Amino acid sequence: MLVILDPGHAAGVAGKRSPDGRLREYKWAREITGMLEKELDALQIQHVRSTPPSEDEGKEPGLTLRCQRANKAAKSHEGKSIFVSIHINAAGSAGKWMTARGWSVFVGTSASSNSKKLASYMTAKARETGVKVRVPDPQHEYWTANFTVLNKTSMPAVLVENFFQDNLEDVEFLLSDAGKKTVVNIILGGIKNYFGL
């Protein structure tokens, strides 16, 4: 088993922060990735990052390179790897507080049945925690999008939008210890269920 963790964006990407500047998506995503790594270690599940820590404070390496690294790492695990991209959503781009809230998960436009299964497990775990879960309609547990990291990776892949960086209530939650633990539990719960743990 291999979990490829893809912390969203890098420090050099413009925007990607709360209107008051307290929450930076790249920094938060890497903190969550670190917390997940500890949990995966405890379960003896192998993991790698699509972006090494040496790149965290620099320029975005690019989506294609992230996918190439993921695909290379997956080759040695013969169908037993998954890809999880960790992000925070945004409803606007003008640096203003917005009203949209909640957690959601995406699969690619040509997603495999295993990608959809992983996404559904994460949605189920999110609902268990009692957070607001956003879905496109009652018949679907996940959203579909033409995201490079979902369409150009060779393994089951999901992109998790962990609440909204431009909603004040969501930001308070994301910055809290309880909020961070909840996000980790949702992602980890989906991973564990997918692998039958």
GROMACS .gro file of C-alpha atoms in nm:
model
  197
    1MET     CA    1   0.000   0.000   0.000
    2LEU     CA    2   0.120   0.349  -0.086
    3VAL     CA    3  -0.051   0.682  -0.021
    4ILE     CA    4   0.077   0.969  -0.235
    5LEU     CA    5  -0.002   1.295  -0.056
    6ASP     CA    6  -0.025   1.609  -0.268
    7PRO     CA    7  -0.030   1.925  -0.052
    8GLY     CA    8  -0.191   2.196  -0.263
    9HIS     CA    9   0.002   2.484  -0.415
   10ALA     CA   10   0.327   2.637  -0.294
   11ALA     CA   11   0.423   2.955  -0.115
   12GLY     CA   12   0.487   3.134  -0.444
   13VAL     CA   13   0.128   3.095  -0.571
   14ALA     CA   14  -0.061   3.426  -0.552
   15GLY     CA   15  -0.377   3.446  -0.344
   16LYS     CA   16  -0.472   3.116  -0.181
   17ARG     CA   17  -0.531   3.271   0.159
   18SER     CA   18  -0.810   3.401   0.380
   19PRO     CA   19  -0.913   3.766   0.333
   20ASP     CA   20  -0.755   3.854   0.669
   21GLY     CA   21  -0.433   3.668   0.584
   22ARG     CA   22  -0.445   3.437   0.887
   23LEU     CA   23  -0.487   3.122   0.679
   24ARG     CA   24  -0.240   3.037   0.400
   25GLU     CA   25  -0.350   2.736   0.197
   26TYR     CA   26   0.000   2.609   0.116
   27LYS     CA   27   0.110   2.620   0.481
   28TRP     CA   28  -0.210   2.466   0.616
   29ALA     CA   29  -0.208   2.188   0.355
   30ARG     CA   30   0.145   2.094   0.455
   31GLU     CA   31   0.056   2.091   0.823
   32ILE     CA   32  -0.233   1.854   0.749
   33THR     CA   33  -0.002   1.642   0.532
   34GLY     CA   34   0.243   1.614   0.821
   35MET     CA   35  -0.034   1.508   1.058
   36LEU     CA   36  -0.153   1.247   0.808
   37GLU     CA   37   0.199   1.114   0.768
   38LYS     CA   38   0.219   1.045   1.142
   39GLU     CA   39  -0.111   0.859   1.133
   40LEU     CA   40  -0.004   0.656   0.829
   41ASP     CA   41   0.323   0.570   1.002
   42ALA     CA   42   0.127   0.437   1.299
   43LEU     CA   43  -0.071   0.215   1.059
   44GLN     CA   44   0.251   0.109   0.882
   45ILE     CA   45   0.122   0.245   0.550
   46GLN     CA   46   0.390   0.376   0.316
   47HIS     CA   47   0.354   0.733   0.196
   48VAL     CA   48   0.533   0.990  -0.018
   49ARG     CA   49   0.470   1.352  -0.109
   50SER     CA   50   0.432   1.490  -0.459
   51THR     CA   51   0.633   1.792  -0.347
   52PRO     CA   52   0.934   1.753  -0.117
   53PRO     CA   53   0.959   1.987   0.184
   54SER     CA   54   1.252   2.163   0.012
   55GLU     CA   55   0.999   2.310  -0.234
   56ASP     CA   56   0.747   2.428   0.025
   57GLU     CA   57   0.864   2.787   0.049
   58GLY     CA   58   0.940   2.830  -0.318
   59LYS     CA   59   0.782   2.836  -0.658
   60GLU     CA   60   0.503   2.595  -0.756
   61PRO     CA   61   0.669   2.292  -0.924
   62GLY     CA   62   0.375   2.255  -1.162
   63LEU     CA   63   0.088   2.011  -1.191
   64THR     CA   64   0.254   1.799  -1.459
   65LEU     CA   65   0.561   1.741  -1.243
   66ARG     CA   66   0.342   1.652  -0.945
   67CYS     CA   67   0.171   1.387  -1.161
   68GLN     CA   68   0.499   1.255  -1.298
   69ARG     CA   69   0.636   1.210  -0.947
   70ALA     CA   70   0.317   1.035  -0.834
   71ASN     CA   71   0.317   0.799  -1.131
   72LYS     CA   72   0.683   0.714  -1.077
   73ALA     CA   73   0.625   0.638  -0.708
   74ALA     CA   74   0.323   0.420  -0.788
   75LYS     CA   75   0.509   0.195  -1.032
   76SER     CA   76   0.662  -0.013  -0.754
   77HIS     CA   77   0.326  -0.076  -0.584
   78GLU     CA   78   0.138  -0.256  -0.863
   79GLY     CA   79  -0.212  -0.121  -0.826
   80LYS     CA   80  -0.197  -0.069  -0.451
   81SER     CA   81  -0.141   0.307  -0.444
   82ILE     CA   82  -0.374   0.605  -0.416
   83PHE     CA   83  -0.332   0.980  -0.465
   84VAL     CA   84  -0.486   1.239  -0.231
   85SER     CA   85  -0.458   1.609  -0.315
   86ILE     CA   86  -0.520   1.838  -0.016
   87HIS     CA   87  -0.671   2.184  -0.070
   88ILE     CA   88  -0.898   2.451   0.074
   89ASN     CA   89  -1.183   2.580  -0.141
   90ALA     CA   90  -1.265   2.943  -0.225
   91ALA     CA   91  -1.592   3.095  -0.343
   92GLY     CA   92  -1.448   3.420  -0.475
   93SER     CA   93  -1.124   3.581  -0.583
   94ALA     CA   94  -1.157   3.940  -0.464
   95GLY     CA   95  -1.024   3.888  -0.112
   96LYS     CA   96  -1.369   3.929   0.045
   97TRP     CA   97  -1.553   3.709   0.290
   98MET     CA   98  -1.809   3.486   0.119
   99THR     CA   99  -2.101   3.273   0.238
  100ALA     CA  100  -2.021   2.935   0.077
  101ARG     CA  101  -1.914   2.676   0.334
  102GLY     CA  102  -1.837   2.310   0.375
  103TRP     CA  103  -1.625   2.010   0.281
  104SER     CA  104  -1.618   1.835  -0.057
  105VAL     CA  105  -1.421   1.582  -0.260
  106PHE     CA  106  -1.354   1.563  -0.636
  107VAL     CA  107  -1.268   1.292  -0.887
  108GLY     CA  108  -1.146   1.340  -1.244
  109THR     CA  109  -1.360   1.349  -1.555
  110SER     CA  110  -1.248   0.998  -1.652
  111ALA     CA  111  -1.226   0.868  -1.295
  112SER     CA  112  -1.192   0.496  -1.233
  113SER     CA  113  -1.441   0.309  -1.018
  114ASN     CA  114  -1.171   0.294  -0.749
  115SER     CA  115  -1.133   0.673  -0.751
  116LYS     CA  116  -1.507   0.704  -0.703
  117LYS     CA  117  -1.499   0.444  -0.426
  118LEU     CA  118  -1.223   0.634  -0.242
  119ALA     CA  119  -1.418   0.961  -0.278
  120SER     CA  120  -1.737   0.797  -0.150
  121TYR     CA  121  -1.555   0.658   0.154
  122MET     CA  122  -1.425   1.005   0.237
  123THR     CA  123  -1.771   1.159   0.201
  124ALA     CA  124  -1.916   0.892   0.430
  125LYS     CA  125  -1.649   0.967   0.690
  126ALA     CA  126  -1.711   1.341   0.660
  127ARG     CA  127  -2.082   1.286   0.721
  128GLU     CA  128  -1.998   1.075   1.026
  129THR     CA  129  -1.813   1.369   1.177
  130GLY     CA  130  -2.117   1.594   1.141
  131VAL     CA  131  -1.955   1.865   0.926
  132LYS     CA  132  -2.135   2.036   0.639
  133VAL     CA  133  -2.073   1.821   0.330
  134ARG     CA  134  -2.119   1.968  -0.017
  135VAL     CA  135  -2.228   1.734  -0.298
  136PRO     CA  136  -2.353   1.822  -0.648
  137ASP     CA  137  -2.686   1.644  -0.594
  138PRO     CA  138  -2.837   1.377  -0.367
  139GLN     CA  139  -2.737   1.097  -0.608
  140HIS     CA  140  -2.364   1.173  -0.599
  141GLU     CA  141  -2.111   1.154  -0.316
  142TYR     CA  142  -1.843   1.356  -0.498
  143TRP     CA  143  -1.787   1.624  -0.760
  144THR     CA  144  -1.628   1.568  -1.101
  145ALA     CA  145  -1.373   1.815  -1.239
  146ASN     CA  146  -1.111   1.843  -1.511
  147PHE     CA  147  -0.820   1.879  -1.267
  148THR     CA  148  -0.477   1.782  -1.399
  149VAL     CA  149  -0.376   1.595  -1.083
  150LEU     CA  150  -0.685   1.377  -1.113
  151ASN     CA  151  -0.674   1.311  -1.487
  152LYS     CA  152  -0.300   1.259  -1.536
  153THR     CA  153  -0.225   1.032  -1.241
  154SER     CA  154  -0.217   0.656  -1.299
  155MET     CA  155  -0.370   0.547  -0.969
  156PRO     CA  156  -0.705   0.608  -0.794
  157ALA     CA  157  -0.705   0.980  -0.718
  158VAL     CA  158  -0.914   1.233  -0.528
  159LEU     CA  159  -0.884   1.603  -0.455
  160VAL     CA  160  -1.024   1.711  -0.119
  161GLU     CA  161  -1.151   2.068  -0.077
  162ASN     CA  162  -1.143   2.113   0.299
  163PHE     CA  163  -1.395   2.389   0.361
  164PHE     CA  164  -1.354   2.751   0.241
  165GLN     CA  165  -1.066   2.989   0.299
  166ASP     CA  166  -1.295   3.287   0.233
  167ASN     CA  167  -1.568   3.192   0.480
  168LEU     CA  168  -1.500   3.328   0.828
  169GLU     CA  169  -1.665   3.039   1.015
  170ASP     CA  170  -1.477   2.781   0.807
  171VAL     CA  171  -1.148   2.965   0.860
  172GLU     CA  172  -1.193   2.964   1.237
  173PHE     CA  173  -1.259   2.590   1.218
  174LEU     CA  174  -0.961   2.520   0.990
  175LEU     CA  175  -0.724   2.709   1.220
  176SER     CA  176  -0.843   2.527   1.533
  177ASP     CA  177  -0.690   2.207   1.664
  178ALA     CA  178  -1.032   2.043   1.650
  179GLY     CA  179  -1.077   2.145   1.287
  180LYS     CA  180  -0.736   2.013   1.182
  181LYS     CA  181  -0.799   1.682   1.360
  182THR     CA  182  -1.140   1.654   1.193
  183VAL     CA  183  -0.990   1.702   0.847
  184VAL     CA  184  -0.720   1.444   0.918
  185ASN     CA  185  -0.980   1.197   1.048
  186ILE     CA  186  -1.195   1.239   0.736
  187ILE     CA  187  -0.907   1.177   0.495
  188LEU     CA  188  -0.756   0.899   0.705
  189GLY     CA  189  -1.094   0.732   0.751
  190GLY     CA  190  -1.146   0.727   0.375
  191ILE     CA  191  -0.800   0.580   0.321
  192LYS     CA  192  -0.850   0.311   0.584
  193ASN     CA  193  -1.188   0.208   0.447
  194TYR     CA  194  -1.052   0.198   0.093
  195PHE     CA  195  -0.773  -0.038   0.194
  196GLY     CA  196  -1.006  -0.241   0.417
  197LEU     CA  197  -0.831  -0.154   0.742
   0.00000   0.00000   0.00000
